[in-house]
Amino acid sequence: MERKIRIMVAKPGLDGHDRGARILARCFRDAGFEVIYTGCHQTPEQIASAAIQEDVDLVGLSCLSGAHKYLFPKVVELLKEQGAEDIAVIGGGIIPEQDFDLLYKAGVKEVFTPGRSLESIVDWIRENISVQ
Amino acid sequence: MENTSRSTRECSGKEGCDHVELAKRIINGNIRAASRLIRDLEDDVLQAKETLKHIYPHTGRAQVIGITGSPGAGKSTITDELVSAFREKENKVAVLAVDPSSPFSGGAILGDRIRMQRHASDPDVFIRSLATRGALGGLSNAVGSAIHILDAMGKDRILVETVGVGQQEVDVINHAHTVIVVLVPGMGDDIQAIKAGIMEVADIFVINKAHRDGTRRLQKELLSLLDLKGECPGEWKPPVILVDDVLNKDTFNENIATLCRTIEDHHQHLVRTRLLEKKLEKKAVVEILGVLRSSILGPIVKELQATGEFDDMVSRVMKRQNDPYTLVEEVKGNFLRNGKG
Amino acid sequence: MYFPKDLLDKSKALTKKWEDQVKRLTQKNADQKQRWSTVSDLEIKRLYTPEDIEHMDFERDVSVPGEFPFLRGNQPTGYRGRYWTFRMFSGMGTAKETNKRWHMLLKEGQTGLSTAFDFPTLMGYDTDSPIARGECGKCGVAIDTLEDFLQLVDGIPLDQITTSMTINPPATVLWAMYCAAAELKGVGLDKIGGTIQNDMLKEFIAQKTFMCPPEPSVKLICDTIEFGTKFVPRWNTVSISGYHIREAGSTAVQELAFTLRDGVEYVESTIKQKGLDVDDFAPRLSFFFNSHIDFFEEICKMRAARRIWARIMRDRFKAKNPRSWWMRFHTQTAGCSLTAQQPYNNVVRTAVEALAAVLGGTQSLHTNSLDEVLCLPSEHAVEIALRTQQIIAEETGAANTIDPLAGSYFVESLTNTMEEKACEYIEKIDDMGGMVSAIEKGFPQMEIADAAYHYQRQIDRGEKVMVGVNKYVGEEKSLIPLVEIDEKIEEEQTKSLQAVKRKRNGKLVVESLNSLKKACREGENVMPYCIEAVKNLATVQEICDVYREVYGEYHDPGLF
């Protein structure tokens, strides 16, 4: 029985710089994953409930506005509140290294910043995410 | 909200889990449990069908509306507006949005819900994206099952959105009681597409972005095609509704209201003429055939492939050592006698 | 014919000889790589010769600075009359802090101001809107009402300094605030100068800062063009931008083509909707390009841009005023070329990109700071970036002569190629019925997404190099001090917004918003109503909510 990995790619907050998010969405599709793309300008509430409705295994957040310190932990928190803490959350965008710890502590599984190859991100997913 | 993630996940797809309990949770409207089960059915997890059995008695209440049309016609926008309109009437709504899988990687980008995200945090709107996955007939089954689950959850209206090309999509849209075909002027090949099959399934036509050049022409072409079909007294003639969302929100809202009314009219028509019963009968036939295919043919083919017998059959047929009829008779004898299927 | 026949014959003979030699040599030692191309993957030949430009006509295609087709610049005097404007984009936190940074920059020799707004402002939301949580002041200055704006321009002589405001969906609102501020300071609207970006088409195409659907968005832009033409003649009411198109991952040719086609759309719409003569408003249209890392490609892009625009304005729109033929543009070095790895390398990248912009003949320039890929720039980093421009202007000699690369076989040939390819795109979009309809079909969005994905694949495979990222990767991390925006700003800004809301005359606010709504419904020019509303202290969001209500909201179509 083949189970497809389902990933939600979402842009929380108000910035519309979706180059990275869109490249990743394509890359995930080409890696054989099913990608639910929510587009820009999403609130953490929208992202969390969409992730649950779509029953994804992973939520990939991209933020370039500097608001990641509020937005990423909020998504993790909302998923937990709704009984979906098993949905993994990863993040990317313009995230200074000094913020990584705060994000990891908040429950973000991994942070990918510019310079990571697409292949290495796909590998990370194959290693760390499986359909339970 | 009930915290059920673990139990749902542990139960679903495994043997010996409490299907009754899971079904109950879904019937009580638990989103997580429902979305899990839809996923399992999409992935063809055998045990998930057990749960479905317990759900089935609670289905048959929701109105199913199909929305189809070419890419870029604005189906998702129309769907999104219909969701809002139904929510205003305090209907509980679900959307199943089907997008094609990549034939190369098997992956997919499901981007339809993007236009409906404003409803994402409304607990009475459930939006689910499905990929076509290319399995023959599988998609239609998955959509059928998903409709049952959403129906049992208590959704009043279920909108099924799909790109209007190919047999697979037509099968999907056949789950709907009322089918809306969305067109947009200036896309060129729309009329061809309509002739190629959508015409037969359409109950309502929407011409979207109707401020554009070519609207009148498209409308005329459509109406003359409809006339060609001929008209029997008392028969439903698909109306053509113009929708325009540019520069004036008020007219747009009126257009959507008209569409809602027409959907209602069509439903009344189906009830009055007892066509609804016929549709449901046809659906039952399709559903039984689908399940027969997936639960009898599916496992047989799977096993034949696993043991290499299937390849063997292919090569024997190719070399003219055997004919497919004899081979299949053998298979039938083996499987059905052994009760494997 | 650019060259006399005997010279061409000689050149052909010599080139043939050279080719044979290269063939022999490369058979012995192969080149480092098979295909050499620009950062946009435009293939470049090993050598360019007179043959590559033999079909050019000097008068028609090149000419002199200040003459059609303006390949060599709009100004006959080049940079000798005055350098380009050193215009550093800045904005952070509160209006008060940004005002402080502005005074610092003016003291350091900056000659024009440029405003970055935070995301709530850019999207037409107030700081206290639920969707704005966590964003206040992060990427620029937070402006909610005219009170904030007055603080922003405190002590700035509005009749002497020109100010550029990077604002799009709420451009009418922020410009109305500028006009209102000028009035309150006793400066006439005919005395103020500056630019609002106000280019919505590129938002749909690339940057995704949008509010209303494309058609009403264009209508609002036409309103500003009309208002500016009549009352604020020194204002550039739209800065038609390729910058963001490029940052979204387009090629240089796509940046050129889509930007110019956006320009065509604005000109067409203004003529159609406002009945203005093209020469009434075309001289105030301005452009904004990216200067990426591929040195020659960028120079050629800018040269080609001037020539294409001049031809479009003269031949397509029949503009008669030579100023209508001018393409005036601002340039910013490429943010997407910077790397978080080994960030000091960014100084070098920015210097090269800035030099390209100067050789391409830009009128105005922003140089990125080395830390901009990580956070808002620190004062020190901004200073280096500004000094980079000053060094190019005053030390390198790059400004000594006009368009120094003209006549180079390679530069002229690449300029021609880019013009041809851009014009193909422009024609294609014409065939689609214009840019708005191309956007609805997702055409430019998809072209850019394809290019961005292609480039990322090339980086992943090592076919294109980013030093410190996929080659010459260092072990140690170089830590640079990062600017952080205090999370408390959100709270402070919310409080001051609430204070304004308490003290203002609520009745006047409602009345002016209602008049604005009526104007929107009846298709009137919104600007006078907008100025009235901001004067009554209506907030950015209150005004934008009127637009959203009347025109509807646009959402990301998410095309792939």
PDB file of N, CA and C in Angstrom, chain B residues 109 111 114-115 186 209 211-212 245-250, chain C residues 215-216 440-441 521 548-552 556-558 560:
ATOM      1  N   ILE B 109       0.461  19.551  -6.923  1.00  0.00           N
ATOM      2  CA  ILE B 109       0.272  20.789  -6.177  1.00  0.00           C
ATOM      3  C   ILE B 109      -1.225  21.065  -6.177  1.00  0.00           C
ATOM      4  N   GLY B 111      -3.870  23.507  -5.400  1.00  0.00           N
ATOM      5  CA  GLY B 111      -3.921  24.938  -5.111  1.00  0.00           C
ATOM      6  C   GLY B 111      -5.327  25.526  -5.110  1.00  0.00           C
ATOM      7  N   ILE B 114      -6.689  27.644  -2.049  1.00  0.00           N
ATOM      8  CA  ILE B 114      -6.101  28.962  -1.882  1.00  0.00           C
ATOM      9  C   ILE B 114      -7.184  30.047  -1.986  1.00  0.00           C
ATOM     10  N   ARG B 115      -8.150  29.826  -2.882  1.00  0.00           N
ATOM     11  CA  ARG B 115      -9.175  30.848  -3.074  1.00  0.00           C
ATOM     12  C   ARG B 115     -10.312  30.756  -2.068  1.00  0.00           C
ATOM     13  N   GLY B 186     -13.386  34.100 -24.136  1.00  0.00           N
ATOM     14  CA  GLY B 186     -12.032  34.351 -24.612  1.00  0.00           C
ATOM     15  C   GLY B 186     -11.056  33.225 -24.342  1.00  0.00           C
ATOM     16  N   LYS B 209     -16.611  36.236 -15.392  1.00  0.00           N
ATOM     17  CA  LYS B 209     -15.898  37.392 -15.949  1.00  0.00           C
ATOM     18  C   LYS B 209     -16.658  37.941 -17.165  1.00  0.00           C
ATOM     19  N   HIS B 211     -17.819  40.647 -18.023  1.00  0.00           N
ATOM     20  CA  HIS B 211     -17.636  41.990 -18.584  1.00  0.00           C
ATOM     21  C   HIS B 211     -16.750  41.930 -19.815  1.00  0.00           C
ATOM     22  N   ARG B 212     -16.123  40.782 -20.005  1.00  0.00           N
ATOM     23  CA  ARG B 212     -15.136  40.671 -21.072  1.00  0.00           C
ATOM     24  C   ARG B 212     -15.767  40.561 -22.447  1.00  0.00           C
ATOM     25  N   ASP B 245     -17.212  39.841 -11.592  1.00  0.00           N
ATOM     26  CA  ASP B 245     -16.713  40.294 -10.291  1.00  0.00           C
ATOM     27  C   ASP B 245     -15.848  41.547 -10.399  1.00  0.00           C
ATOM     28  N   VAL B 246     -15.875  42.196 -11.555  1.00  0.00           N
ATOM     29  CA  VAL B 246     -14.962  43.317 -11.724  1.00  0.00           C
ATOM     30  C   VAL B 246     -15.655  44.658 -11.495  1.00  0.00           C
ATOM     31  N   LEU B 247     -14.987  45.509 -10.733  1.00  0.00           N
ATOM     32  CA  LEU B 247     -15.384  46.894 -10.519  1.00  0.00           C
ATOM     33  C   LEU B 247     -16.678  47.103  -9.728  1.00  0.00           C
ATOM     34  N   ASN B 248     -17.547  46.104  -9.666  1.00  0.00           N
ATOM     35  CA  ASN B 248     -18.757  46.328  -8.904  1.00  0.00           C
ATOM     36  C   ASN B 248     -19.163  45.116  -8.084  1.00  0.00           C
ATOM     37  N   LYS B 249     -18.915  45.230  -6.795  1.00  0.00           N
ATOM     38  CA  LYS B 249     -19.159  44.104  -5.886  1.00  0.00           C
ATOM     39  C   LYS B 249     -20.658  43.819  -5.753  1.00  0.00           C
ATOM     40  N   ASP B 250     -21.462  44.867  -5.851  1.00  0.00           N
ATOM     41  CA  ASP B 250     -22.897  44.679  -5.645  1.00  0.00           C
ATOM     42  C   ASP B 250     -23.521  43.780  -6.701  1.00  0.00           C
TER      43      ASP B 250
ATOM     44  N   GLU C 215      -8.333  45.166 -12.277  1.00  0.00           N
ATOM     45  CA  GLU C 215      -8.951  46.302 -12.983  1.00  0.00           C
ATOM     46  C   GLU C 215      -9.201  47.513 -12.088  1.00  0.00           C
ATOM     47  N   PRO C 216      -9.854  47.358 -10.932  1.00  0.00           N
ATOM     48  CA  PRO C 216     -10.000  48.534 -10.074  1.00  0.00           C
ATOM     49  C   PRO C 216      -8.659  49.057  -9.566  1.00  0.00           C
ATOM     50  N   GLU C 440      -4.478  37.593 -15.544  1.00  0.00           N
ATOM     51  CA  GLU C 440      -5.592  36.696 -15.214  1.00  0.00           C
ATOM     52  C   GLU C 440      -5.349  35.289 -15.741  1.00  0.00           C
ATOM     53  N   LYS C 441      -4.635  35.217 -16.860  1.00  0.00           N
ATOM     54  CA  LYS C 441      -4.299  33.897 -17.393  1.00  0.00           C
ATOM     55  C   LYS C 441      -3.099  33.296 -16.669  1.00  0.00           C
ATOM     56  N   ARG C 521     -17.936  54.357  -5.910  1.00  0.00           N
ATOM     57  CA  ARG C 521     -19.071  53.735  -6.600  1.00  0.00           C
ATOM     58  C   ARG C 521     -19.371  54.439  -7.919  1.00  0.00           C
ATOM     59  N   ARG C 548     -11.880  47.925  -0.396  1.00  0.00           N
ATOM     60  CA  ARG C 548     -12.166  46.486  -0.384  1.00  0.00           C
ATOM     61  C   ARG C 548     -13.661  46.221  -0.519  1.00  0.00           C
ATOM     62  N   GLU C 549     -14.439  47.084   0.155  1.00  0.00           N
ATOM     63  CA  GLU C 549     -15.878  46.883   0.116  1.00  0.00           C
ATOM     64  C   GLU C 549     -16.434  47.137  -1.292  1.00  0.00           C
ATOM     65  N   VAL C 550     -15.984  48.232  -1.877  1.00  0.00           N
ATOM     66  CA  VAL C 550     -16.553  48.586  -3.182  1.00  0.00           C
ATOM     67  C   VAL C 550     -15.976  47.733  -4.310  1.00  0.00           C
ATOM     68  N   TYR C 551     -14.658  47.541  -4.287  1.00  0.00           N
ATOM     69  CA  TYR C 551     -14.012  46.895  -5.432  1.00  0.00           C
ATOM     70  C   TYR C 551     -13.811  45.393  -5.253  1.00  0.00           C
ATOM     71  N   GLY C 552     -13.955  44.921  -4.031  1.00  0.00           N
ATOM     72  CA  GLY C 552     -13.693  43.503  -3.777  1.00  0.00           C
ATOM     73  C   GLY C 552     -12.235  43.265  -3.444  1.00  0.00           C
ATOM     74  N   ASP C 556      -4.459  35.601  -3.761  1.00  0.00           N
ATOM     75  CA  ASP C 556      -3.432  34.870  -4.475  1.00  0.00           C
ATOM     76  C   ASP C 556      -4.054  33.717  -5.264  1.00  0.00           C
ATOM     77  N   PRO C 557      -3.943  33.725  -6.600  1.00  0.00           N
ATOM     78  CA  PRO C 557      -4.540  32.618  -7.354  1.00  0.00           C
ATOM     79  C   PRO C 557      -3.712  31.341  -7.265  1.00  0.00           C
ATOM     80  N   GLY C 558      -2.491  31.443  -6.760  1.00  0.00           N
ATOM     81  CA  GLY C 558      -1.683  30.236  -6.535  1.00  0.00           C
ATOM     82  C   GLY C 558      -1.468  29.390  -7.766  1.00  0.00           C
ATOM     83  N   PHE C 560       0.562  27.390 -10.645  1.00  0.00           N
ATOM     84  CA  PHE C 560       1.839  26.683 -10.761  1.00  0.00           C
ATOM     85  C   PHE C 560       2.045  26.134 -12.160  1.00  0.00           C
TER      86      PHE C 560
END
